[in-house]
PDB file of C-alpha atoms in Angstrom:
ATOM      1  CA  UNK A   1       0.042   0.030  -0.035  1.00  0.00           C
ATOM      2  CA  UNK A   2       1.471   3.261  -1.012  1.00  0.00           C
ATOM      3  CA  UNK A   3       1.999   6.114   1.411  1.00  0.00           C
ATOM      4  CA  UNK A   4      -0.419   9.168   1.726  1.00  0.00           C
ATOM      5  CA  UNK A   5       0.868  12.678   1.741  1.00  0.00           C
ATOM      6  CA  UNK A   6      -0.999  15.391   3.312  1.00  0.00           C
ATOM      7  CA  UNK A   7      -0.252  18.488   0.924  1.00  0.00           C
ATOM      8  CA  UNK A   8      -0.856  21.700   2.388  1.00  0.00           C
ATOM      9  CA  UNK A   9      -2.099  24.554  -0.040  1.00  0.00           C
ATOM     10  CA  UNK A  10       0.451  26.764  -1.486  1.00  0.00           C
ATOM     11  CA  UNK A  11       0.600  30.410  -0.176  1.00  0.00           C
ATOM     12  CA  UNK A  12       0.352  33.143  -2.692  1.00  0.00           C
ATOM     13  CA  UNK A  13       3.684  35.021  -3.264  1.00  0.00           C
ATOM     14  CA  UNK A  14       3.733  38.627  -1.699  1.00  0.00           C
ATOM     15  CA  UNK A  15       3.499  41.576  -4.207  1.00  0.00           C
ATOM     16  CA  UNK A  16       6.470  43.671  -4.667  1.00  0.00           C
ATOM     17  CA  UNK A  17       4.541  46.858  -3.709  1.00  0.00           C
ATOM     18  CA  UNK A  18       3.763  45.380  -0.337  1.00  0.00           C
ATOM     19  CA  UNK A  19      -0.146  45.278  -1.241  1.00  0.00           C
ATOM     20  CA  UNK A  20      -1.852  42.127  -0.009  1.00  0.00           C
ATOM     21  CA  UNK A  21      -4.742  42.081  -2.488  1.00  0.00           C
ATOM     22  CA  UNK A  22      -5.169  44.051  -5.681  1.00  0.00           C
ATOM     23  CA  UNK A  23      -7.653  46.758  -5.509  1.00  0.00           C
ATOM     24  CA  UNK A  24     -11.415  46.447  -6.367  1.00  0.00           C
ATOM     25  CA  UNK A  25     -12.614  47.263  -9.835  1.00  0.00           C
ATOM     26  CA  UNK A  26     -13.379  50.944 -10.323  1.00  0.00           C
ATOM     27  CA  UNK A  27     -17.082  51.108 -10.115  1.00  0.00           C
ATOM     28  CA  UNK A  28     -19.504  54.148 -11.047  1.00  0.00           C
ATOM     29  CA  UNK A  29     -20.490  54.486  -7.532  1.00  0.00           C
ATOM     30  CA  UNK A  30     -16.958  54.384  -6.142  1.00  0.00           C
ATOM     31  CA  UNK A  31     -15.635  57.153  -8.732  1.00  0.00           C
ATOM     32  CA  UNK A  32     -18.831  59.434  -7.717  1.00  0.00           C
ATOM     33  CA  UNK A  33     -17.821  59.015  -3.957  1.00  0.00           C
ATOM     34  CA  UNK A  34     -14.202  59.843  -4.674  1.00  0.00           C
ATOM     35  CA  UNK A  35     -15.529  63.055  -6.680  1.00  0.00           C
ATOM     36  CA  UNK A  36     -17.647  64.172  -3.661  1.00  0.00           C
ATOM     37  CA  UNK A  37     -14.533  63.774  -1.171  1.00  0.00           C
ATOM     38  CA  UNK A  38     -12.055  65.790  -3.470  1.00  0.00           C
ATOM     39  CA  UNK A  39     -11.553  69.319  -2.524  1.00  0.00           C
ATOM     40  CA  UNK A  40     -11.539  70.777  -6.120  1.00  0.00           C
ATOM     41  CA  UNK A  41     -14.081  68.201  -7.532  1.00  0.00           C
ATOM     42  CA  UNK A  42     -16.661  68.505  -4.895  1.00  0.00           C
ATOM     43  CA  UNK A  43     -16.829  72.184  -5.274  1.00  0.00           C
ATOM     44  CA  UNK A  44     -17.373  72.057  -8.855  1.00  0.00           C
ATOM     45  CA  UNK A  45     -20.412  69.695  -8.177  1.00  0.00           C
ATOM     46  CA  UNK A  46     -21.738  72.091  -5.843  1.00  0.00           C
ATOM     47  CA  UNK A  47     -21.473  74.776  -8.331  1.00  0.00           C
ATOM     48  CA  UNK A  48     -23.237  72.791 -11.042  1.00  0.00           C
ATOM     49  CA  UNK A  49     -25.954  71.918  -8.684  1.00  0.00           C
ATOM     50  CA  UNK A  50     -27.066  75.221  -8.190  1.00  0.00           C
ATOM     51  CA  UNK A  51     -29.540  76.839 -10.552  1.00  0.00           C
ATOM     52  CA  UNK A  52     -28.347  79.399 -13.347  1.00  0.00           C
ATOM     53  CA  UNK A  53     -30.075  82.192 -11.499  1.00  0.00           C
ATOM     54  CA  UNK A  54     -27.734  81.391  -8.357  1.00  0.00           C
ATOM     55  CA  UNK A  55     -24.665  80.800 -10.631  1.00  0.00           C
ATOM     56  CA  UNK A  56     -24.649  84.240 -12.172  1.00  0.00           C
ATOM     57  CA  UNK A  57     -25.218  86.197  -9.090  1.00  0.00           C
ATOM     58  CA  UNK A  58     -22.193  86.405  -7.077  1.00  0.00           C
ATOM     59  CA  UNK A  59     -23.742  86.839  -3.578  1.00  0.00           C
ATOM     60  CA  UNK A  60     -26.424  84.137  -4.096  1.00  0.00           C
ATOM     61  CA  UNK A  61     -23.755  81.660  -5.215  1.00  0.00           C
ATOM     62  CA  UNK A  62     -21.423  82.315  -2.318  1.00  0.00           C
ATOM     63  CA  UNK A  63     -24.546  81.871   0.155  1.00  0.00           C
ATOM     64  CA  UNK A  64     -25.156  78.556  -1.592  1.00  0.00           C
ATOM     65  CA  UNK A  65     -21.710  77.284  -1.474  1.00  0.00           C
ATOM     66  CA  UNK A  66     -21.477  78.128   2.270  1.00  0.00           C
ATOM     67  CA  UNK A  67     -24.770  76.364   2.956  1.00  0.00           C
ATOM     68  CA  UNK A  68     -23.182  73.090   1.024  1.00  0.00           C
ATOM     69  CA  UNK A  69     -19.972  73.626   2.859  1.00  0.00           C
ATOM     70  CA  UNK A  70     -21.803  73.771   6.157  1.00  0.00           C
ATOM     71  CA  UNK A  71     -23.717  70.763   5.495  1.00  0.00           C
ATOM     72  CA  UNK A  72     -20.691  68.786   4.429  1.00  0.00           C
ATOM     73  CA  UNK A  73     -18.596  69.620   7.807  1.00  0.00           C
ATOM     74  CA  UNK A  74     -21.470  68.216   9.743  1.00  0.00           C
ATOM     75  CA  UNK A  75     -21.552  64.966   7.921  1.00  0.00           C
ATOM     76  CA  UNK A  76     -17.762  64.515   7.066  1.00  0.00           C
ATOM     77  CA  UNK A  77     -15.026  62.540   9.133  1.00  0.00           C
ATOM     78  CA  UNK A  78     -12.004  63.866  10.356  1.00  0.00           C
ATOM     79  CA  UNK A  79      -9.769  62.728   7.312  1.00  0.00           C
ATOM     80  CA  UNK A  80     -12.331  64.515   4.938  1.00  0.00           C
ATOM     81  CA  UNK A  81     -11.808  67.797   6.432  1.00  0.00           C
ATOM     82  CA  UNK A  82      -8.628  68.792   4.684  1.00  0.00           C
ATOM     83  CA  UNK A  83      -8.523  71.998   2.666  1.00  0.00           C
ATOM     84  CA  UNK A  84     -11.688  72.994   4.297  1.00  0.00           C
ATOM     85  CA  UNK A  85     -11.230  76.408   5.506  1.00  0.00           C
ATOM     86  CA  UNK A  86     -13.940  78.278   3.495  1.00  0.00           C
ATOM     87  CA  UNK A  87     -16.466  77.167   0.992  1.00  0.00           C
ATOM     88  CA  UNK A  88     -14.208  77.853  -1.774  1.00  0.00           C
ATOM     89  CA  UNK A  89     -11.366  75.496  -0.608  1.00  0.00           C
ATOM     90  CA  UNK A  90      -8.279  75.699  -3.100  1.00  0.00           C
ATOM     91  CA  UNK A  91      -9.825  78.254  -5.282  1.00  0.00           C
ATOM     92  CA  UNK A  92      -8.851  81.968  -4.519  1.00  0.00           C
ATOM     93  CA  UNK A  93     -11.996  83.544  -5.405  1.00  0.00           C
ATOM     94  CA  UNK A  94     -15.314  82.713  -7.141  1.00  0.00           C
ATOM     95  CA  UNK A  95     -13.929  83.735 -10.599  1.00  0.00           C
ATOM     96  CA  UNK A  96     -11.324  80.939 -10.317  1.00  0.00           C
ATOM     97  CA  UNK A  97     -13.746  78.481  -9.492  1.00  0.00           C
ATOM     98  CA  UNK A  98     -16.074  79.506 -12.452  1.00  0.00           C
ATOM     99  CA  UNK A  99     -13.109  79.416 -14.980  1.00  0.00           C
ATOM    100  CA  UNK A 100     -11.979  75.963 -13.691  1.00  0.00           C
ATOM    101  CA  UNK A 101     -15.569  74.601 -13.632  1.00  0.00           C
ATOM    102  CA  UNK A 102     -15.835  75.807 -17.320  1.00  0.00           C
ATOM    103  CA  UNK A 103     -13.543  72.756 -18.154  1.00  0.00           C
ATOM    104  CA  UNK A 104     -16.143  70.032 -16.975  1.00  0.00           C
ATOM    105  CA  UNK A 105     -19.697  69.065 -17.013  1.00  0.00           C
ATOM    106  CA  UNK A 106     -21.933  66.601 -15.069  1.00  0.00           C
ATOM    107  CA  UNK A 107     -23.159  63.788 -16.918  1.00  0.00           C
ATOM    108  CA  UNK A 108     -26.504  61.676 -16.683  1.00  0.00           C
ATOM    109  CA  UNK A 109     -25.236  59.598 -13.888  1.00  0.00           C
ATOM    110  CA  UNK A 110     -24.402  62.696 -11.936  1.00  0.00           C
ATOM    111  CA  UNK A 111     -20.565  62.235 -12.630  1.00  0.00           C
ATOM    112  CA  UNK A 112     -18.032  64.867 -13.115  1.00  0.00           C
ATOM    113  CA  UNK A 113     -16.328  64.622 -16.550  1.00  0.00           C
ATOM    114  CA  UNK A 114     -13.662  66.601 -18.382  1.00  0.00           C
ATOM    115  CA  UNK A 115     -15.125  68.548 -21.465  1.00  0.00           C
ATOM    116  CA  UNK A 116     -12.537  70.844 -22.588  1.00  0.00           C
ATOM    117  CA  UNK A 117      -8.703  70.925 -22.906  1.00  0.00           C
ATOM    118  CA  UNK A 118      -7.136  71.556 -19.621  1.00  0.00           C
ATOM    119  CA  UNK A 119      -4.599  74.431 -19.548  1.00  0.00           C
ATOM    120  CA  UNK A 120      -1.641  71.991 -18.378  1.00  0.00           C
ATOM    121  CA  UNK A 121      -0.935  68.231 -18.399  1.00  0.00           C
ATOM    122  CA  UNK A 122      -0.937  65.433 -21.305  1.00  0.00           C
ATOM    123  CA  UNK A 123      -4.256  66.621 -22.757  1.00  0.00           C
ATOM    124  CA  UNK A 124      -3.063  70.106 -23.199  1.00  0.00           C
ATOM    125  CA  UNK A 125      -0.384  68.913 -25.682  1.00  0.00           C
ATOM    126  CA  UNK A 126      -1.913  66.440 -27.804  1.00  0.00           C
ATOM    127  CA  UNK A 127      -3.966  66.980 -31.004  1.00  0.00           C
ATOM    128  CA  UNK A 128      -5.809  63.321 -30.737  1.00  0.00           C
ATOM    129  CA  UNK A 129      -9.171  62.830 -29.201  1.00  0.00           C
ATOM    130  CA  UNK A 130     -10.654  66.339 -29.807  1.00  0.00           C
ATOM    131  CA  UNK A 131     -13.645  67.350 -32.010  1.00  0.00           C
ATOM    132  CA  UNK A 132     -13.011  68.960 -35.403  1.00  0.00           C
ATOM    133  CA  UNK A 133     -13.950  72.400 -36.242  1.00  0.00           C
ATOM    134  CA  UNK A 134     -12.788  75.646 -35.135  1.00  0.00           C
ATOM    135  CA  UNK A 135     -15.353  76.361 -32.360  1.00  0.00           C
ATOM    136  CA  UNK A 136     -15.039  72.873 -30.886  1.00  0.00           C
ATOM    137  CA  UNK A 137     -11.533  72.327 -31.330  1.00  0.00           C
ATOM    138  CA  UNK A 138     -10.803  72.020 -27.605  1.00  0.00           C
ATOM    139  CA  UNK A 139     -13.991  69.887 -26.665  1.00  0.00           C
ATOM    140  CA  UNK A 140     -13.107  66.147 -26.204  1.00  0.00           C
ATOM    141  CA  UNK A 141     -14.783  63.461 -28.269  1.00  0.00           C
ATOM    142  CA  UNK A 142     -14.880  60.853 -25.277  1.00  0.00           C
ATOM    143  CA  UNK A 143     -14.560  62.961 -22.074  1.00  0.00           C
ATOM    144  CA  UNK A 144     -12.793  61.334 -19.438  1.00  0.00           C
ATOM    145  CA  UNK A 145     -14.054  60.768 -15.802  1.00  0.00           C
ATOM    146  CA  UNK A 146     -12.583  62.697 -12.900  1.00  0.00           C
ATOM    147  CA  UNK A 147     -11.125  60.770 -10.123  1.00  0.00           C
ATOM    148  CA  UNK A 148     -10.515  62.015  -6.672  1.00  0.00           C
ATOM    149  CA  UNK A 149      -7.491  61.246  -4.403  1.00  0.00           C
ATOM    150  CA  UNK A 150      -8.919  58.205  -2.892  1.00  0.00           C
ATOM    151  CA  UNK A 151      -8.981  56.386  -6.121  1.00  0.00           C
ATOM    152  CA  UNK A 152      -5.910  57.786  -8.031  1.00  0.00           C
ATOM    153  CA  UNK A 153      -3.728  55.086  -6.474  1.00  0.00           C
ATOM    154  CA  UNK A 154      -6.088  52.201  -7.598  1.00  0.00           C
ATOM    155  CA  UNK A 155      -6.069  53.637 -11.067  1.00  0.00           C
ATOM    156  CA  UNK A 156      -2.405  53.657 -11.214  1.00  0.00           C
ATOM    157  CA  UNK A 157      -2.237  49.991 -10.058  1.00  0.00           C
ATOM    158  CA  UNK A 158      -4.607  48.890 -12.678  1.00  0.00           C
ATOM    159  CA  UNK A 159      -2.903  50.557 -15.584  1.00  0.00           C
ATOM    160  CA  UNK A 160       0.574  49.714 -14.497  1.00  0.00           C
ATOM    161  CA  UNK A 161       1.085  46.707 -12.126  1.00  0.00           C
ATOM    162  CA  UNK A 162      -1.911  44.637 -13.266  1.00  0.00           C
ATOM    163  CA  UNK A 163      -2.211  42.369 -16.230  1.00  0.00           C
ATOM    164  CA  UNK A 164      -3.675  45.077 -18.242  1.00  0.00           C
ATOM    165  CA  UNK A 165      -0.614  47.327 -17.758  1.00  0.00           C
ATOM    166  CA  UNK A 166       1.935  44.765 -17.521  1.00  0.00           C
ATOM    167  CA  UNK A 167       4.629  47.302 -16.140  1.00  0.00           C
ATOM    168  CA  UNK A 168       4.841  49.256 -19.233  1.00  0.00           C
ATOM    169  CA  UNK A 169       6.817  52.621 -19.012  1.00  0.00           C
ATOM    170  CA  UNK A 170       5.506  56.096 -17.911  1.00  0.00           C
ATOM    171  CA  UNK A 171       4.527  57.273 -21.419  1.00  0.00           C
ATOM    172  CA  UNK A 172       2.452  54.017 -22.325  1.00  0.00           C
ATOM    173  CA  UNK A 173       0.820  54.118 -18.859  1.00  0.00           C
ATOM    174  CA  UNK A 174      -0.143  57.892 -19.278  1.00  0.00           C
ATOM    175  CA  UNK A 175      -1.587  57.199 -22.823  1.00  0.00           C
ATOM    176  CA  UNK A 176      -3.848  54.561 -21.457  1.00  0.00           C
ATOM    177  CA  UNK A 177      -5.096  56.492 -18.361  1.00  0.00           C
ATOM    178  CA  UNK A 178      -5.493  60.015 -20.156  1.00  0.00           C
ATOM    179  CA  UNK A 179      -8.470  58.696 -22.312  1.00  0.00           C
ATOM    180  CA  UNK A 180     -10.507  57.253 -19.476  1.00  0.00           C
ATOM    181  CA  UNK A 181      -9.620  59.267 -16.360  1.00  0.00           C
ATOM    182  CA  UNK A 182      -8.573  62.708 -15.515  1.00  0.00           C
ATOM    183  CA  UNK A 183      -7.138  64.436 -12.286  1.00  0.00           C
ATOM    184  CA  UNK A 184      -4.756  67.679 -12.149  1.00  0.00           C
ATOM    185  CA  UNK A 185      -1.478  66.053 -11.202  1.00  0.00           C
ATOM    186  CA  UNK A 186      -2.133  62.762 -13.576  1.00  0.00           C
ATOM    187  CA  UNK A 187       1.109  63.057 -15.586  1.00  0.00           C
ATOM    188  CA  UNK A 188       3.406  63.721 -12.363  1.00  0.00           C
ATOM    189  CA  UNK A 189       1.790  61.022 -10.369  1.00  0.00           C
ATOM    190  CA  UNK A 190       2.276  58.489 -13.203  1.00  0.00           C
ATOM    191  CA  UNK A 191       6.034  59.391 -13.427  1.00  0.00           C
ATOM    192  CA  UNK A 192       6.479  58.964  -9.847  1.00  0.00           C
ATOM    193  CA  UNK A 193       4.520  55.779  -9.464  1.00  0.00           C
ATOM    194  CA  UNK A 194       6.347  54.045 -12.375  1.00  0.00           C
ATOM    195  CA  UNK A 195       9.841  55.302 -11.188  1.00  0.00           C
ATOM    196  CA  UNK A 196       9.162  54.005  -7.628  1.00  0.00           C
ATOM    197  CA  UNK A 197       8.064  50.589  -8.932  1.00  0.00           C
ATOM    198  CA  UNK A 198      10.420  47.853  -7.406  1.00  0.00           C
ATOM    199  CA  UNK A 199       9.728  45.226 -10.039  1.00  0.00           C
ATOM    200  CA  UNK A 200      10.330  47.508 -12.881  1.00  0.00           C
ATOM    201  CA  UNK A 201      13.623  48.766 -11.301  1.00  0.00           C
ATOM    202  CA  UNK A 202      14.746  45.041 -10.742  1.00  0.00           C
ATOM    203  CA  UNK A 203      13.691  43.715 -14.252  1.00  0.00           C
ATOM    204  CA  UNK A 204      14.603  46.897 -16.662  1.00  0.00           C
ATOM    205  CA  UNK A 205      18.102  47.993 -17.361  1.00  0.00           C
ATOM    206  CA  UNK A 206      19.080  51.436 -16.071  1.00  0.00           C
ATOM    207  CA  UNK A 207      20.579  53.683 -18.485  1.00  0.00           C
ATOM    208  CA  UNK A 208      24.314  53.632 -18.554  1.00  0.00           C
ATOM    209  CA  UNK A 209      26.744  56.108 -20.123  1.00  0.00           C
ATOM    210  CA  UNK A 210      27.370  55.567 -23.757  1.00  0.00           C
ATOM    211  CA  UNK A 211      30.989  57.059 -23.817  1.00  0.00           C
ATOM    212  CA  UNK A 212      33.322  56.823 -20.990  1.00  0.00           C
ATOM    213  CA  UNK A 213      36.779  58.415 -20.502  1.00  0.00           C
ATOM    214  CA  UNK A 214      39.689  56.371 -20.951  1.00  0.00           C
ATOM    215  CA  UNK A 215      42.113  56.326 -18.018  1.00  0.00           C
ATOM    216  CA  UNK A 216      45.839  56.978 -18.371  1.00  0.00           C
ATOM    217  CA  UNK A 217      47.939  53.791 -18.696  1.00  0.00           C
ATOM    218  CA  UNK A 218      51.036  53.758 -16.250  1.00  0.00           C
ATOM    219  CA  UNK A 219      54.282  53.218 -18.125  1.00  0.00           C
ATOM    220  CA  UNK A 220      56.245  50.267 -17.015  1.00  0.00           C
ATOM    221  CA  UNK A 221      59.443  51.057 -14.954  1.00  0.00           C
ATOM    222  CA  UNK A 222      61.157  47.931 -15.768  1.00  0.00           C
ATOM    223  CA  UNK A 223      60.907  44.618 -17.357  1.00  0.00           C
ATOM    224  CA  UNK A 224      57.689  42.493 -16.105  1.00  0.00           C
ATOM    225  CA  UNK A 225      56.601  45.421 -14.108  1.00  0.00           C
ATOM    226  CA  UNK A 226      53.188  45.828 -15.607  1.00  0.00           C
ATOM    227  CA  UNK A 227      51.105  43.188 -16.963  1.00  0.00           C
ATOM    228  CA  UNK A 228      48.017  43.726 -19.012  1.00  0.00           C
ATOM    229  CA  UNK A 229      45.112  41.268 -19.389  1.00  0.00           C
ATOM    230  CA  UNK A 230      42.209  41.417 -21.939  1.00  0.00           C
ATOM    231  CA  UNK A 231      39.018  39.608 -20.687  1.00  0.00           C
ATOM    232  CA  UNK A 232      36.766  38.568 -23.379  1.00  0.00           C
TER     233      UNK A 232
END
């Protein structure tokens, strides 16, 4: 009679980024919640929630934003109260909020999307993905979803560490993200995330100097003083 072996299940290997499990898929509700907790996107949603009458009047607009801000402070946690000094948050004045909000719109599912070409970043330099025509040259054909700070790292994981991204470089990762999602510091965050990837740094060869200075060969002082050896 043969021997019986009790085989224990093999434990999965740990990820290089010290992440225990991959993040969950990005649902529409999670993206919407991240927008409501972001300092910039949250105020743009407040601004578009107002009627045209309140939006055009400075005094009514400020009062409405203050009521939204007061209601948010009552229901928010301690971690969500960053940059909550006033109802405008990171914006200096109401004009800055209006100018920045003109680049976005709210879709049918009440999610914030980028409508026009931003002033800086990857989309400001490219010519692909925009509508044709003189008046609509800065409007996107497929407006990307805006992502708050709570989901930005998960987006970077899916487009770089997962099988979808397959540890591509920063340019390819940015190209994949830029047509689907948007946040102001996206290009810089992708660069830092790809450069800090431990698996990429181990597997990919770093750049080396193409030309190197030839050192001075010491002259021999006598017979059999200096021996040269060529290693092939």
